Tab-separated table of N, CA, C and O in Angstrom:
chain	number	residue	atom	x	y	z
A	8	MET	N	202.265	179.488	109.201
A	8	MET	CA	202.551	178.736	108.086
A	8	MET	C	203.818	179.397	107.431
A	8	MET	O	203.806	180.614	107.142
A	9	SER	N	204.907	178.598	107.282
A	9	SER	CA	206.123	179.214	106.631
A	9	SER	C	205.746	179.436	105.149
A	9	SER	O	205.030	178.644	104.610
A	10	SER	N	206.564	180.310	104.651
A	10	SER	CA	206.264	180.559	103.190
A	10	SER	C	206.879	179.620	102.327
A	10	SER	O	206.477	179.149	101.161
A	11	ASP	N	207.992	178.925	102.998
A	11	ASP	CA	208.517	177.712	102.146
A	11	ASP	C	207.612	176.501	102.060
A	11	ASP	O	207.389	175.953	101.132
A	12	PHE	N	206.822	176.242	103.131
A	12	PHE	CA	205.776	175.215	103.099
A	12	PHE	C	204.720	175.599	102.094
A	12	PHE	O	204.306	174.706	101.268
A	13	TYR	N	204.289	176.918	101.969
A	13	TYR	CA	203.133	177.201	101.166
A	13	TYR	C	203.855	177.038	99.655
A	13	TYR	O	203.037	176.561	98.772
A	14	THR	N	204.926	177.644	99.474
A	14	THR	CA	205.515	177.643	98.183
A	14	THR	C	205.685	176.155	97.571
A	14	THR	O	205.615	175.871	96.474
A	15	THR	N	206.297	175.299	98.450
A	15	THR	CA	206.566	173.919	98.023
A	15	THR	C	205.366	172.857	98.083
A	15	THR	O	205.259	171.982	97.220
A	16	SER	N	204.486	173.087	99.118
A	16	SER	CA	203.501	171.954	99.225
A	16	SER	C	202.121	172.423	98.936
A	16	SER	O	201.311	171.502	98.674
A	17	ILE	N	201.836	173.712	98.760
A	17	ILE	CA	200.429	174.097	98.534
A	17	ILE	C	200.262	174.815	97.148
A	17	ILE	O	199.431	174.596	96.372
A	18	LEU	N	201.260	175.847	96.982
A	18	LEU	CA	201.084	176.493	95.644
A	18	LEU	C	201.169	175.649	94.407
A	18	LEU	O	200.271	176.012	93.514
A	19	PRO	N	201.961	174.637	94.319
A	19	PRO	CA	201.763	173.746	93.076
A	19	PRO	C	200.332	172.986	92.892
A	19	PRO	O	200.204	172.727	91.802
A	20	TYR	N	199.702	172.979	94.001
A	20	TYR	CA	198.337	172.438	93.842
A	20	TYR	C	197.197	173.446	93.999
A	20	TYR	O	196.117	173.106	94.253
A	21	SER	N	197.602	174.636	93.907
A	21	SER	CA	196.728	175.691	94.026
A	21	SER	C	195.497	175.551	93.124
A	21	SER	O	194.396	176.005	93.426
A	22	GLY	N	195.694	175.108	91.900
A	22	GLY	CA	194.776	175.015	90.779
A	22	GLY	C	193.624	174.080	91.172
A	22	GLY	O	192.514	174.510	91.051
A	23	ILE	N	194.070	172.942	91.958
A	23	ILE	CA	193.091	172.005	92.457
A	23	ILE	C	192.257	172.687	93.541
A	23	ILE	O	191.015	172.614	93.551
A	24	ILE	N	192.858	173.392	94.533
A	24	ILE	CA	192.261	173.979	95.530
A	24	ILE	C	191.304	175.021	95.049
A	24	ILE	O	190.051	175.071	95.554
A	25	ILE	N	191.697	175.843	94.107
A	25	ILE	CA	190.832	176.951	93.550
A	25	ILE	C	189.641	176.297	92.883
A	25	ILE	O	188.522	176.924	93.125
A	26	LYS	N	189.642	175.293	92.057
A	26	LYS	CA	188.628	174.739	91.368
A	26	LYS	C	187.575	174.091	92.382
A	26	LYS	O	186.282	174.313	92.107
A	27	ILE	N	188.147	173.366	93.406
A	27	ILE	CA	187.047	173.041	94.319
A	27	ILE	C	186.265	174.126	95.056
A	27	ILE	O	185.203	174.076	95.247
A	28	CYS	N	187.104	175.166	95.543
A	28	CYS	CA	186.624	176.216	96.265
A	28	CYS	C	185.664	176.938	95.464
A	28	CYS	O	184.479	177.302	95.961
A	29	ARG	N	185.840	177.246	94.120
A	29	ARG	CA	185.008	177.744	93.365
A	29	ARG	C	183.815	177.089	93.209
A	29	ARG	O	182.548	177.734	93.057
A	30	ALA	N	183.862	175.848	93.145
A	30	ALA	CA	182.610	175.045	92.883
A	30	ALA	C	181.749	175.104	94.021
A	30	ALA	O	180.460	174.756	93.793
A	31	TYR	N	182.172	175.333	95.283
A	31	TYR	CA	181.294	175.267	96.409
A	31	TYR	C	181.002	176.677	97.032
A	31	TYR	O	180.500	176.814	98.018
A	32	THR	N	181.345	177.811	96.228
A	32	THR	CA	181.127	179.153	96.740
A	32	THR	C	180.529	179.964	95.601
A	32	THR	O	180.549	179.657	94.370
A	33	ASP	N	179.747	180.852	95.963
A	33	ASP	CA	179.142	181.797	95.024
A	33	ASP	C	179.520	183.285	95.164
A	33	ASP	O	179.109	184.155	94.347
A	34	THR	N	180.357	183.583	96.092
A	34	THR	CA	180.881	184.873	96.241
A	34	THR	C	182.416	184.918	96.334
A	34	THR	O	182.998	183.892	96.788
A	35	GLN	N	182.930	185.903	96.133
A	35	GLN	CA	184.492	186.096	96.171
A	35	GLN	C	184.848	185.869	97.758
A	35	GLN	O	185.862	185.424	98.054
A	36	GLU	N	184.039	186.711	98.539
A	36	GLU	CA	184.353	186.551	100.043
A	36	GLU	C	184.477	185.064	100.558
A	36	GLU	O	185.265	184.801	101.250
A	37	ASP	N	183.379	184.412	100.125
A	37	ASP	CA	183.326	182.930	100.591
A	37	ASP	C	184.610	182.099	99.994
A	37	ASP	O	185.074	181.328	100.633
A	38	PHE	N	184.820	182.442	98.618
A	38	PHE	CA	185.773	181.710	98.064
A	38	PHE	C	187.094	182.010	98.932
A	38	PHE	O	187.972	180.997	99.125
A	39	GLU	N	187.482	183.159	99.142
A	39	GLU	CA	188.704	183.548	99.913
A	39	GLU	C	188.804	182.932	101.254
A	39	GLU	O	189.741	182.274	101.664
A	40	ASP	N	187.503	182.807	101.861
A	40	ASP	CA	187.492	182.216	103.234
A	40	ASP	C	187.582	180.603	103.070
A	40	ASP	O	188.484	180.056	103.915
A	41	TYR	N	187.181	180.013	102.096
A	41	TYR	CA	187.379	178.714	101.928
A	41	TYR	C	188.807	178.350	101.483
A	41	TYR	O	189.332	177.348	102.047
A	42	TYR	N	189.329	179.125	100.732
A	42	TYR	CA	190.721	178.844	100.291
A	42	TYR	C	191.667	178.859	101.417
A	42	TYR	O	192.530	178.053	101.634
A	43	GLN	N	191.375	180.038	102.154
A	43	GLN	CA	192.250	180.146	103.394
A	43	GLN	C	192.230	178.993	104.486
A	43	GLN	O	193.113	178.465	104.803
A	44	GLU	N	190.887	178.575	104.536
A	44	GLU	CA	190.680	177.383	105.498
A	44	GLU	C	191.326	176.172	104.963
A	44	GLU	O	191.807	175.319	105.785
A	45	VAL	N	191.175	175.921	103.659
A	45	VAL	CA	191.814	174.772	103.082
A	45	VAL	C	193.324	174.715	103.319
A	45	VAL	O	193.916	173.743	103.793
A	46	CYS	N	193.981	175.874	102.955
A	46	CYS	CA	195.406	176.087	103.253
A	46	CYS	C	195.780	175.727	104.731
A	46	CYS	O	196.911	175.200	104.928
A	47	LEU	N	195.000	176.323	105.580
A	47	LEU	CA	195.418	176.204	107.162
A	47	LEU	C	195.176	174.650	107.374
A	47	LEU	O	195.992	174.101	108.127
A	48	GLN	N	194.108	173.942	106.953
A	48	GLN	CA	193.905	172.566	107.225
A	48	GLN	C	195.025	171.829	106.635
A	48	GLN	O	195.546	170.851	107.524
A	49	ILE	N	195.536	172.078	105.457
A	49	ILE	CA	196.646	171.273	105.024
A	49	ILE	C	197.993	171.414	105.862
A	49	ILE	O	198.533	170.607	106.039
A	50	TRP	N	198.184	172.728	106.249
A	50	TRP	CA	199.278	173.036	107.018
A	50	TRP	C	199.185	172.202	108.460
A	50	TRP	O	200.111	171.689	108.893
A	51	ARG	N	197.917	172.359	108.963
A	51	ARG	CA	197.897	171.903	110.308
A	51	ARG	C	198.020	170.443	110.352
A	51	ARG	O	198.540	169.747	111.306
A	52	SER	N	197.648	169.640	109.212
A	52	SER	CA	197.660	168.260	109.363
A	52	SER	C	198.674	167.551	108.418
A	52	SER	O	198.642	166.425	108.244
A	53	HIS	N	199.630	168.284	107.851
A	53	HIS	CA	200.447	167.896	106.890
A	53	HIS	C	201.385	166.720	107.544
A	53	HIS	O	201.898	165.828	106.814
A	54	GLU	N	201.709	166.766	108.861
A	54	GLU	CA	202.430	165.981	109.435
A	54	GLU	C	201.788	164.450	109.568
A	54	GLU	O	202.499	163.411	109.754
A	55	SER	N	200.463	164.453	109.490
A	55	SER	CA	199.665	163.113	109.469
A	55	SER	C	199.596	162.504	108.055
A	55	SER	O	198.997	161.518	107.998
A	56	PHE	N	200.136	163.087	107.107
A	56	PHE	CA	200.140	162.551	105.718
A	56	PHE	C	200.936	161.152	105.823
A	56	PHE	O	202.140	161.248	106.096
A	57	ARG	N	200.328	160.164	105.386
A	57	ARG	CA	201.037	158.800	105.526
A	57	ARG	C	201.638	158.276	104.457
A	57	ARG	O	202.137	157.162	104.247
A	58	GLU	N	201.584	158.995	103.370
A	58	GLU	CA	202.126	158.637	101.986
A	58	GLU	C	201.624	157.362	101.476
A	58	GLU	O	202.229	156.546	100.643
A	59	GLN	N	200.269	157.216	101.746
A	59	GLN	CA	199.660	155.929	101.154
A	59	GLN	C	199.047	156.415	99.784
A	59	GLN	O	198.338	155.422	99.245
A	60	SER	N	198.920	157.604	99.579
A	60	SER	CA	198.453	158.061	98.252
A	60	SER	C	199.442	159.286	97.874
A	60	SER	O	200.370	159.732	98.579
A	61	GLU	N	199.105	159.799	96.578
A	61	GLU	CA	199.817	160.944	96.308
A	61	GLU	C	199.466	162.126	97.026
A	61	GLU	O	198.369	162.375	97.530
A	62	TRP	N	200.462	163.049	97.129
A	62	TRP	CA	200.170	164.383	97.852
A	62	TRP	C	198.986	165.063	97.201
A	62	TRP	O	198.131	165.673	97.847
A	63	SER	N	198.915	165.027	95.849
A	63	SER	CA	197.831	165.755	95.096
A	63	SER	C	196.533	165.208	95.583
A	63	SER	O	195.477	166.002	95.675
A	64	THR	N	196.342	163.838	95.701
A	64	THR	CA	195.039	163.309	96.031
A	64	THR	C	194.688	163.617	97.575
A	64	THR	O	193.503	163.866	97.842
A	65	TRP	N	195.684	163.692	98.407
A	65	TRP	CA	195.438	164.124	99.804
A	65	TRP	C	195.069	165.609	99.783
A	65	TRP	O	194.040	165.825	100.457
A	66	VAL	N	195.580	166.528	99.035
A	66	VAL	CA	195.230	167.876	98.994
A	66	VAL	C	193.798	167.919	98.552
A	66	VAL	O	193.110	168.765	99.011
A	67	TYR	N	193.417	167.218	97.421
A	67	TYR	CA	192.176	167.061	96.821
A	67	TYR	C	191.118	166.866	97.887
A	67	TYR	O	190.010	167.473	98.004
A	68	ARG	N	191.375	165.650	98.750
A	68	ARG	CA	190.393	165.361	99.719
A	68	ARG	C	190.235	166.236	100.788
A	68	ARG	O	189.179	166.552	101.253
A	69	ILE	N	191.300	166.926	101.326
A	69	ILE	CA	191.267	168.009	102.391
A	69	ILE	C	190.414	169.156	101.782
A	69	ILE	O	189.496	169.581	102.502
A	70	SER	N	190.671	169.538	100.599
A	70	SER	CA	189.930	170.594	100.002
A	70	SER	C	188.481	170.318	99.962
A	70	SER	O	187.607	171.086	100.312
A	71	LEU	N	188.141	169.178	99.428
A	71	LEU	CA	186.808	168.826	99.397
A	71	LEU	C	186.226	168.703	100.655
A	71	LEU	O	185.109	169.284	100.892
A	72	ASN	N	186.804	167.999	101.603
A	72	ASN	CA	186.169	168.007	102.884
A	72	ASN	C	185.945	169.240	103.651
A	72	ASN	O	185.016	169.479	104.167
A	73	VAL	N	186.999	170.096	103.428
A	73	VAL	CA	186.750	171.538	104.181
A	73	VAL	C	185.713	172.210	103.553
A	73	VAL	O	184.728	172.776	104.299
A	74	CYS	N	185.541	172.192	102.254
A	74	CYS	CA	184.572	173.011	101.562
A	74	CYS	C	183.173	172.462	101.875
A	74	CYS	O	182.253	173.141	102.098
A	75	LEU	N	183.094	171.179	101.861
A	75	LEU	CA	181.724	170.464	102.340
A	75	LEU	C	181.270	170.749	103.720
A	75	LEU	O	180.269	171.104	103.937
A	76	THR	N	182.273	170.838	104.566
A	76	THR	CA	181.965	171.102	106.069
A	76	THR	C	181.704	172.569	106.104
A	76	THR	O	180.661	172.990	106.843
A	77	LEU	N	182.332	173.509	105.522
A	77	LEU	CA	182.016	175.017	105.551
A	77	LEU	C	180.617	175.281	104.933
A	77	LEU	O	179.891	175.954	105.431
A	78	LEU	N	180.289	174.523	103.825
A	78	LEU	CA	179.141	174.594	103.172
A	78	LEU	C	177.844	174.270	104.126
A	78	LEU	O	176.959	174.883	104.143
A	79	LYS	N	178.200	173.051	104.735
A	79	LYS	CA	177.055	172.593	105.823
A	79	LYS	C	176.877	173.578	106.826
A	79	LYS	O	175.772	173.846	107.152
A	80	LYS	N	177.903	174.209	107.406
A	80	LYS	CA	177.832	175.226	108.479
A	80	LYS	C	177.040	176.489	107.875
A	80	LYS	O	176.364	176.961	108.534
A	81	LYS	N	177.382	176.805	106.742
A	81	LYS	CA	176.819	177.943	106.185
A	81	LYS	C	175.173	177.732	106.173
A	81	LYS	O	174.522	178.479	106.305
A	82	LYS	N	174.929	176.599	105.453
A	82	LYS	CA	173.492	176.263	105.374
A	82	LYS	C	172.695	176.138	106.656
A	82	LYS	O	171.698	176.567	106.752
A	83	LYS	N	173.447	175.530	107.659
A	83	LYS	CA	172.787	175.539	109.051
A	83	LYS	C	172.605	176.961	109.381
A	83	LYS	O	171.467	177.182	110.150
A	84	ARG	N	173.589	177.749	109.481
A	84	ARG	CA	173.481	179.252	109.834
A	84	ARG	C	172.218	179.833	109.124
A	84	ARG	O	171.429	180.573	109.638
A	85	ASN	N	172.135	179.636	107.851
A	85	ASN	CA	171.056	180.190	107.084
A	85	ASN	C	169.605	179.789	107.459
A	85	ASN	O	168.794	180.496	107.616
A	86	ILE	N	169.566	178.393	107.895
A	86	ILE	CA	168.383	177.756	108.348
A	86	ILE	C	168.010	178.459	109.678
A	86	ILE	O	166.794	178.838	109.875
A	87	MET	N	168.971	178.682	110.510
A	87	MET	CA	168.701	179.164	111.954
A	87	MET	C	168.271	180.577	111.674
A	87	MET	O	167.394	181.046	112.459
A	88	SER	N	168.895	181.364	110.821
A	88	SER	CA	168.540	182.745	110.647
A	88	SER	C	167.010	182.815	110.115
A	88	SER	O	166.143	183.659	110.589
A	89	LEU	N	166.632	181.908	109.235
A	89	LEU	CA	165.345	181.895	108.610
A	89	LEU	C	164.366	181.574	109.771
A	89	LEU	O	163.271	182.205	109.922
A	90	LEU	N	164.631	180.481	110.636
A	90	LEU	CA	163.786	180.166	111.744
A	90	LEU	C	163.525	181.264	112.763
A	90	LEU	O	162.632	181.562	113.272
A	91	THR	N	164.734	181.977	113.013
A	91	THR	CA	164.769	183.060	113.996
A	91	THR	C	163.833	184.218	113.429
A	91	THR	O	162.897	184.740	114.175
A	92	PHE	N	163.911	184.422	112.120
A	92	PHE	CA	163.169	185.410	111.461
A	92	PHE	C	161.668	185.090	111.603
A	92	PHE	O	160.853	185.991	111.993
A	93	CYS	N	161.309	183.911	111.390
A	93	CYS	CA	160.038	183.484	111.276
A	93	CYS	C	159.314	183.352	112.612
A	93	CYS	O	158.131	183.801	112.862
A	94	LEU	N	160.016	183.016	113.703
A	94	LEU	CA	159.606	183.010	114.993
A	94	LEU	C	159.410	184.422	115.649
A	94	LEU	O	158.630	184.620	116.535
A	95	THR	N	160.057	185.308	115.162
A	95	THR	CA	159.938	186.664	115.732
A	95	THR	C	158.863	187.487	114.921
A	95	THR	O	158.668	188.652	115.380
A	96	ARG	N	158.292	186.977	114.045
A	96	ARG	CA	157.267	187.734	113.307
A	96	ARG	C	155.864	187.820	113.898
A	96	ARG	O	155.642	186.967	114.673
């Protein structure tokens, strides 16, 4: 990711990204992982932005979708860990 892209396309909307990531995480480590993943996803898919909505709306949706996906994965891992623990007792 170029620093120009981050500075012009992500940094101005970092407040939105931070609020969403904070809402779906409970540790600083998870927050940093979610924030990084959101930024990477925006960078990876920015060429598919069709300008049918505002950039801020698009950033919001990507942020929300990434956080929900990561949260689901985390819950699934926790369930699997619990099942493994229960089955090995």
